[in-house]
Every structure is written in C-alpha cells, then in structure tokens.
Short mmCIF file of C-alpha atoms in Angstrom, two decimals:
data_model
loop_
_atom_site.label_atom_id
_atom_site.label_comp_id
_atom_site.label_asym_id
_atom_site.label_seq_id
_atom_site.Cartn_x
_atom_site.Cartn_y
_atom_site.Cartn_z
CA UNK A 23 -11.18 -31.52 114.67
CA UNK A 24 -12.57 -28.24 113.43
CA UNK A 25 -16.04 -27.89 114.60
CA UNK A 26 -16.46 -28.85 117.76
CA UNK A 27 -19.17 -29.45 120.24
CA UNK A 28 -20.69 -30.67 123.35
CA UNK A 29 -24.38 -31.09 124.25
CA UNK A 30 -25.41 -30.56 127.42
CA UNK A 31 -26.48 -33.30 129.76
CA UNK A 32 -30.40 -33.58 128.68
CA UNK A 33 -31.12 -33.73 132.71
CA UNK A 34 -29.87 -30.45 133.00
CA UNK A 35 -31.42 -29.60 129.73
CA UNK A 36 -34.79 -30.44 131.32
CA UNK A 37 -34.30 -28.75 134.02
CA UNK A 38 -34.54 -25.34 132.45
CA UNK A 39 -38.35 -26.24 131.18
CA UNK A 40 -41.04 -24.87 133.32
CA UNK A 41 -44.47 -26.33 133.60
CA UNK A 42 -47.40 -24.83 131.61
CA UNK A 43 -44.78 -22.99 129.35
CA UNK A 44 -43.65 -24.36 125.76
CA UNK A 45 -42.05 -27.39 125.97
CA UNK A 46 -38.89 -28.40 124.39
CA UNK A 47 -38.22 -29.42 120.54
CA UNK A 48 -35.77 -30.61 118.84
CA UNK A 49 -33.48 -27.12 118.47
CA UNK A 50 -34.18 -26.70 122.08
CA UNK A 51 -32.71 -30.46 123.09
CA UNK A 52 -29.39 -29.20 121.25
CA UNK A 53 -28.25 -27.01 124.01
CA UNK A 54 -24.28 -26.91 124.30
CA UNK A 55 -21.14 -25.75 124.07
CA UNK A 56 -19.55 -25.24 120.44
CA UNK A 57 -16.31 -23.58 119.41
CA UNK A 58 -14.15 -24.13 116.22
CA UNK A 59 -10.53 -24.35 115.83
CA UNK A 60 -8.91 -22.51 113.00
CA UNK A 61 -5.22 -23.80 113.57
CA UNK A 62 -3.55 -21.95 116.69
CA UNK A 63 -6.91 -19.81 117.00
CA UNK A 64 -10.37 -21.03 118.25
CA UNK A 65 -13.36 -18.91 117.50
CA UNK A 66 -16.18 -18.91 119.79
CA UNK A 67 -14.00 -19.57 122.62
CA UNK A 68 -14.06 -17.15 125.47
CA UNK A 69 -10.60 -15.02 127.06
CA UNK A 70 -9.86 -16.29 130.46
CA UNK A 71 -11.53 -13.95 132.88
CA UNK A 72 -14.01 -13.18 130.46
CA UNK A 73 -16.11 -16.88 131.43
CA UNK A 74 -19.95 -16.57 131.69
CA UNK A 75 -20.78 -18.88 134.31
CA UNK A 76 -17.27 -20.69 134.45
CA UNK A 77 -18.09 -21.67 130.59
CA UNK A 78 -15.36 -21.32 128.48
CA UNK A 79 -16.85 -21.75 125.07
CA UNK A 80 -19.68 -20.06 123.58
CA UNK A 81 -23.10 -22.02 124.94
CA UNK A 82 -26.29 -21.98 122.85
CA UNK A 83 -28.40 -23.96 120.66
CA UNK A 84 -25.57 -26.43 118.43
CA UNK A 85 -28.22 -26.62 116.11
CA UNK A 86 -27.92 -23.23 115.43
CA UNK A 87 -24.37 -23.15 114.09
CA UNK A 88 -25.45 -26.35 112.34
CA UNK A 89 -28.16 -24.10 110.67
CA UNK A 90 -26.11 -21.40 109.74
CA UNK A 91 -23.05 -23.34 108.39
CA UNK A 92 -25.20 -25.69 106.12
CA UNK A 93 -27.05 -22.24 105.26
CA UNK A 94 -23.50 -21.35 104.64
CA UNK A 95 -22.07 -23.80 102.65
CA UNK A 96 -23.14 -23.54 99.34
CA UNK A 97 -21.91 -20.00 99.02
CA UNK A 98 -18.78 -20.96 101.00
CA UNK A 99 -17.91 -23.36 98.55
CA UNK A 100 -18.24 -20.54 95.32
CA UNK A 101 -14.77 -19.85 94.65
CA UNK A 102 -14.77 -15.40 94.30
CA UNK A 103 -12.79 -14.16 92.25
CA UNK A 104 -9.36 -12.69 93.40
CA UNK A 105 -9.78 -9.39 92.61
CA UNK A 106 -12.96 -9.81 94.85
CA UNK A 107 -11.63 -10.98 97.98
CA UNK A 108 -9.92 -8.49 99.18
CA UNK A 109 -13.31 -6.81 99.69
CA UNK A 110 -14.24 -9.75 102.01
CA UNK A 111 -12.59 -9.01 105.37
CA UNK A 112 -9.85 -5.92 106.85
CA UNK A 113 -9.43 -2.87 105.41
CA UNK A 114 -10.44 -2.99 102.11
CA UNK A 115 -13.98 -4.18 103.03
CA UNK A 116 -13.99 -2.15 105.71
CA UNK A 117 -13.70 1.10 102.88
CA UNK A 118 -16.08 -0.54 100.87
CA UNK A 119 -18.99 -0.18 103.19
CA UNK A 120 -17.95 3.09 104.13
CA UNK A 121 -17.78 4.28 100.69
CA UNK A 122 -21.37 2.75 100.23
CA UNK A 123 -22.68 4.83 103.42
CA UNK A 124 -21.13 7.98 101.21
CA UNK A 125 -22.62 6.90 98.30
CA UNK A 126 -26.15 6.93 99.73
CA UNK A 127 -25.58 10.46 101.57
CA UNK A 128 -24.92 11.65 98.26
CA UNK A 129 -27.95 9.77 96.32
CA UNK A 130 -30.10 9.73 99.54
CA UNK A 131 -32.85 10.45 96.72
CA UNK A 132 -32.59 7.94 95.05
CA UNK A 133 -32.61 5.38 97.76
CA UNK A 134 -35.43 2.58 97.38
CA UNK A 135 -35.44 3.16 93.96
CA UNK A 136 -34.11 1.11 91.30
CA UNK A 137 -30.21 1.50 90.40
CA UNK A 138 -29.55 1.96 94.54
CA UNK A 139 -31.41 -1.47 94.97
CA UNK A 140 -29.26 -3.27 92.47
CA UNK A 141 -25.51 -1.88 94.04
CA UNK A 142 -27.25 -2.90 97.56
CA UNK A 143 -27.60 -6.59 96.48
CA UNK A 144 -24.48 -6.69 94.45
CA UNK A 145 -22.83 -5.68 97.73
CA UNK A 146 -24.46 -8.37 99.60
CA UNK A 147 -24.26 -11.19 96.82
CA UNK A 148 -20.80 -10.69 97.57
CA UNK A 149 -20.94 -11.89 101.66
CA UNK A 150 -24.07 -13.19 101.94
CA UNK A 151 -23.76 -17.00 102.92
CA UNK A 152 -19.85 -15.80 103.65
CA UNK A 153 -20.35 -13.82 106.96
CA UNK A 154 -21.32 -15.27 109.78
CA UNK A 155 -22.31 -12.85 111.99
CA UNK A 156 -23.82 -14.97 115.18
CA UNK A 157 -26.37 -12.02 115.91
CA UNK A 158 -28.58 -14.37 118.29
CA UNK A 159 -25.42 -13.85 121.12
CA UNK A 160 -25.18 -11.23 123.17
CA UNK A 161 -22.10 -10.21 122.18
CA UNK A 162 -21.28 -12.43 119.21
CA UNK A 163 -18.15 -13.51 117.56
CA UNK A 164 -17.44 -12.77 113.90
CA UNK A 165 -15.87 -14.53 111.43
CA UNK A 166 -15.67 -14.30 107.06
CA UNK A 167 -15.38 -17.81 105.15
CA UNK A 168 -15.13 -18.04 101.03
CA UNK A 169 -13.27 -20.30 98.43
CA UNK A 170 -10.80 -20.40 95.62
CA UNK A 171 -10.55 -23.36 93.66
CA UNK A 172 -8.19 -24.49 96.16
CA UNK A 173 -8.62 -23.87 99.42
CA UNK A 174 -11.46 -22.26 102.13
CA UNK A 175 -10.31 -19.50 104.00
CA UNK A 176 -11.28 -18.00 107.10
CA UNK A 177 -10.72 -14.67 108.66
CA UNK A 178 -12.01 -12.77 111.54
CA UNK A 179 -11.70 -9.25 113.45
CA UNK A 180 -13.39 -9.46 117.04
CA UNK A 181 -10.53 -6.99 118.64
CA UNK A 182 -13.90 -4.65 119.01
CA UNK A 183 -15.28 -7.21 121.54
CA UNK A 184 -14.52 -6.18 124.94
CA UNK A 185 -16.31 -7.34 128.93
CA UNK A 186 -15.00 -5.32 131.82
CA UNK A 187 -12.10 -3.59 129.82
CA UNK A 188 -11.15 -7.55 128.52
CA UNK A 189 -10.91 -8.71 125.25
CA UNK A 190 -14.01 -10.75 125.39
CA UNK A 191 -12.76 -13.71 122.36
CA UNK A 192 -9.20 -14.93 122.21
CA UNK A 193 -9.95 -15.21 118.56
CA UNK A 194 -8.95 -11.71 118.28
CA UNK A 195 -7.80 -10.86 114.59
CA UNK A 196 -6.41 -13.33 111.93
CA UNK A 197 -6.61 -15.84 108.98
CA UNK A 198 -6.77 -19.57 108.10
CA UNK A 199 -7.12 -21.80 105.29
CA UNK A 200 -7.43 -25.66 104.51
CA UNK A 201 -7.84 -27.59 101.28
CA UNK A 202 -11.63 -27.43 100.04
CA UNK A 203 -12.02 -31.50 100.52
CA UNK A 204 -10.32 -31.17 104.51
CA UNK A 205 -13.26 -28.17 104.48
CA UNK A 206 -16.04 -30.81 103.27
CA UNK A 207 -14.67 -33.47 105.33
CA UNK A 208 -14.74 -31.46 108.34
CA UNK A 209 -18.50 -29.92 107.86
CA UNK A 210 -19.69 -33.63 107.01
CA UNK A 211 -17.75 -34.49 110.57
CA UNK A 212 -19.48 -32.68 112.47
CA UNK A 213 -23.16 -32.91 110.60
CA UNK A 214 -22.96 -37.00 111.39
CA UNK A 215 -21.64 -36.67 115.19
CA UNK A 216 -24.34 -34.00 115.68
CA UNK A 217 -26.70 -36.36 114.54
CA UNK A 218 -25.59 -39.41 115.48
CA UNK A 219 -25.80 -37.59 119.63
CA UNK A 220 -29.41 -36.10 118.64
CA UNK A 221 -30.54 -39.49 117.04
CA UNK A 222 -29.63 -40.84 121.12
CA UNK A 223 -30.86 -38.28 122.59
CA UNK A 224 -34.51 -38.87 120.58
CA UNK A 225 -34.59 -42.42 121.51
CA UNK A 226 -33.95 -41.58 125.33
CA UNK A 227 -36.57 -39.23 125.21
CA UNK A 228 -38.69 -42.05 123.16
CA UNK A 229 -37.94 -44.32 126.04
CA UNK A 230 -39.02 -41.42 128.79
CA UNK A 231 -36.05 -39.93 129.75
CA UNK A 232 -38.22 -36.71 130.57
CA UNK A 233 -40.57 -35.91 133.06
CA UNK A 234 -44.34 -36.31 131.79
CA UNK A 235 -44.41 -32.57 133.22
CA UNK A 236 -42.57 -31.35 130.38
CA UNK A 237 -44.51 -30.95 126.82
CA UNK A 238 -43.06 -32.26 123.72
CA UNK A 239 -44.37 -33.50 120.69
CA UNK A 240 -42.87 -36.73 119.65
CA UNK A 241 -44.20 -37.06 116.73
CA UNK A 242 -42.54 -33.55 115.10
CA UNK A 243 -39.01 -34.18 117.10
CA UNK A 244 -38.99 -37.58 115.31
CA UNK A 245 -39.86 -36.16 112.12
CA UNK A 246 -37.26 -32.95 112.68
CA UNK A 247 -34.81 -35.44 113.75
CA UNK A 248 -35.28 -37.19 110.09
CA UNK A 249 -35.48 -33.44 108.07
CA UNK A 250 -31.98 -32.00 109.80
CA UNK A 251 -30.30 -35.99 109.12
CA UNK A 252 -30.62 -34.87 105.05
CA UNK A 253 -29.67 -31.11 105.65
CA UNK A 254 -25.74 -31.82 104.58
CA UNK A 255 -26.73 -33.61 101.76
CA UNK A 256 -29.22 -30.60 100.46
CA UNK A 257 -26.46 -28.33 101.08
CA UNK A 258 -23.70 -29.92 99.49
CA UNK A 259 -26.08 -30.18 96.47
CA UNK A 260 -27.11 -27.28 96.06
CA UNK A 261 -24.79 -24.73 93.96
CA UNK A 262 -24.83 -20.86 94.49
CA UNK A 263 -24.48 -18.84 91.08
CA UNK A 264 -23.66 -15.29 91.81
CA UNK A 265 -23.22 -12.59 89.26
CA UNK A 266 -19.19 -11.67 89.94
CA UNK A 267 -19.34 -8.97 87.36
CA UNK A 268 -22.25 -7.33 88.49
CA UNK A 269 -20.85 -7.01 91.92
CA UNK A 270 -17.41 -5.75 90.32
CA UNK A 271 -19.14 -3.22 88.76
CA UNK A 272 -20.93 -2.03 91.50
CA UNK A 273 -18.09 -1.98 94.00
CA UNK A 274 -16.43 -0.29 90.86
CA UNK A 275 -18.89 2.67 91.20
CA UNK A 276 -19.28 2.96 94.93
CA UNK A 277 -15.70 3.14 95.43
CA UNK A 278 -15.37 5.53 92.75
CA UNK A 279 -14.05 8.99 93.65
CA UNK A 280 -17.25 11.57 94.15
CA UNK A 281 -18.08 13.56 91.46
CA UNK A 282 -17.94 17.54 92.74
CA UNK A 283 -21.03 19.08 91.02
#
C-alpha cells in the first residue's frame, strides 16, 4: 500500500485534552502515525536513532496529509510538459530559484510591481499543488509529485535533514513513479480507509466513548465527518488549467544570462 496510516488509540487521544481548554474536533480525533512508501523508500519515516518518543513514523494529524494530498491532486494529476520538469526537483530547479533570487537583486525596483508579479506566479503555477512541503513539522520531510500522460512521479531531497549529526529521514534523496490509475487507486485507498476508521471513531464517540469532561460538538464532527467523506470526489473532479507557456517564458527570462549595462 502507498499511503499508509495508523490512528491513535482515541483513549490515548483523550487523554491529551485538558479540562476548560478547547475540546477536540474532528482533525484533532485523527491523531496518528502516517508514512508513504515509494517502492524501496518510505517518506515520512524516521532513521533509526533518530525516533521521537520510540515513534518511528512521522505522528500528527492524518487528516492533515489527507488535506494536503486532496489539495494536491488536481494539480498532481496535470501532466507538465517535458521540457518543464526538469525544473521540478534537483539541480535544475534548484538554479531556477537561484536565478530568480538574482533576478530580483537586479530589478529589486521593480519588485511588487507588475511584470515581477507575473514571473513570481508563473514560477509558482509551476509547483504549486506539486510540492509538498509539510511546514506544520518541526523538521518536515519534502517531497515533489507531477504527471505525464502516463505515469505520477515522485522525487525528494531531505539529505539537508539532520538530529544530533543523523540523517533525520531514511528517505534521503531519490525518485519513483507508478501508472496514473495505480496513483488514483492508491489516493482513493487511503481516502475510504481514513474514513471508513473516522466514520467508527464518530459513532464511538456518539455512543460516549469520551469523558463528559471533554468538550466537543457533535453536531459539527458529524457534519465534518459527512464534508471530508465527499473531499476525493471534489478533488478528482476538479481539473487544474495552468498556463505552460507563460511559465516557459518566464523561466525563459529568469534563467537568461544578465544583461551587463
């Protein structure tokens, strides 16, 4: 299986709520362990040694990588074009960033204004929705996901990551790819087991599972519980539309050589 998970007991879960503070929701009764396994590589998955608390996947909110790869999918499932992707991930992107930083010493001017607001989106239309950056960890793991008409790839360069002179991931540098309908199959997977758990989960609380100590409103996680059950089907419906030659032309221009005035 690709995307993997595993929610925490919801005893334990309610354990961690304190009296007179906020009580838990529906994101908050998805705390877990999630990691995702790109063939002989699994991301989010840390290097022995490295272990918060004995744990050795990342733990958080599952709903959150839920979130972000529905948020993701749409653009994930855009095939770029080829002369585009090498800009994606590794050393190419790497020099097209930096060439943007020298492009803005140079029109620092000019910056907010028009034309320097256009080549700033057109750089982000091209990994927005693509790069998942996992910025709510402390130290989060990276990875870079697009399309071809084929396939979805996946790459990822965490070798900066380091605890205690350790690599911190194991999911250090590389690539991976699967057929686009494996890709589906796979996000759809784990959409209905998530779920499926959370749609248990709601009736034990339903039933009183918690303490009448902690706050929650039943009415919204029953409701939130309904909203997230449709969010594969809005994603997989909806259809990003980017504007390839715009961003070709403005990576054309940034990475042009400076003009010595």
């Amino acid at each position: 299986m690709l995307i993997n998970f595993k929610l925490a007991p919801l005893d334990t879960i309610a354990a961690s709520a304190k009296p007179g503070q906020p009580g838990l929701n529906w994101f908050a009764l998805t705390e877990g362990e999630y990691w995702i396994e790109l063939g002989e590589s699994t991301l989010f998955e840390y290097s022995e040694g490295t272990w918060p608390d004995g744990r050795r996947h990342c733990r958080y909110k599952v709903a959150r990588l839920h979130e972000d790869l529905m948020g993701m999918l749409p653009s994930i499932l855009e095939p770029v074009p080829a002369s585009l992707v090498p800009y994606l991930s590794g050393e190419r992107a790497a020099a097209c960033w930096e060439a943007w930083t020298s492009w803005c010493d140079r029109h620092a001017g000019e910056l907010g204004e028009g034309h320097a607001l256009e080549l700033e989106e057109a750089l982000l239309a091209l990994t927005s929705g693509r790069q998942h950056l996992a910025g709510y960890l402390a130290q989060p793991t990276r990875f870079v996901s697009w399309s071809d008409e084929t396939n979805v790839h996946f790459a990822w360069d965490n070798r900066h990551d380091t605890m205690h002179g350790q690599q911190l991931w194991t999911a250090q540098y590389g690539q991976f790819h699967l057929a686009r309908r494996d890709f589906i199959e796979e996000v759809q997977t784990f959409h209905t087991r998530l779920m499926d758990q959370m749609a248990e989960r709601v009736e034990q609380v339903l039933a009183g599972a918690l303490s009448p100590e902690i706050r929650i409103d039943i009415d919204y996680l029953v409701r939130e519980q309904a909203r997230r059950y449709e969010a594969f089907h809005d994603a997989l419906n909806q259809e990003a539309q980017t504007n390839w030659q715009i961003v070709e032309a403005a990576i054309e221009e940034i990475m042009a050589p400076a003009v010595v005035r």
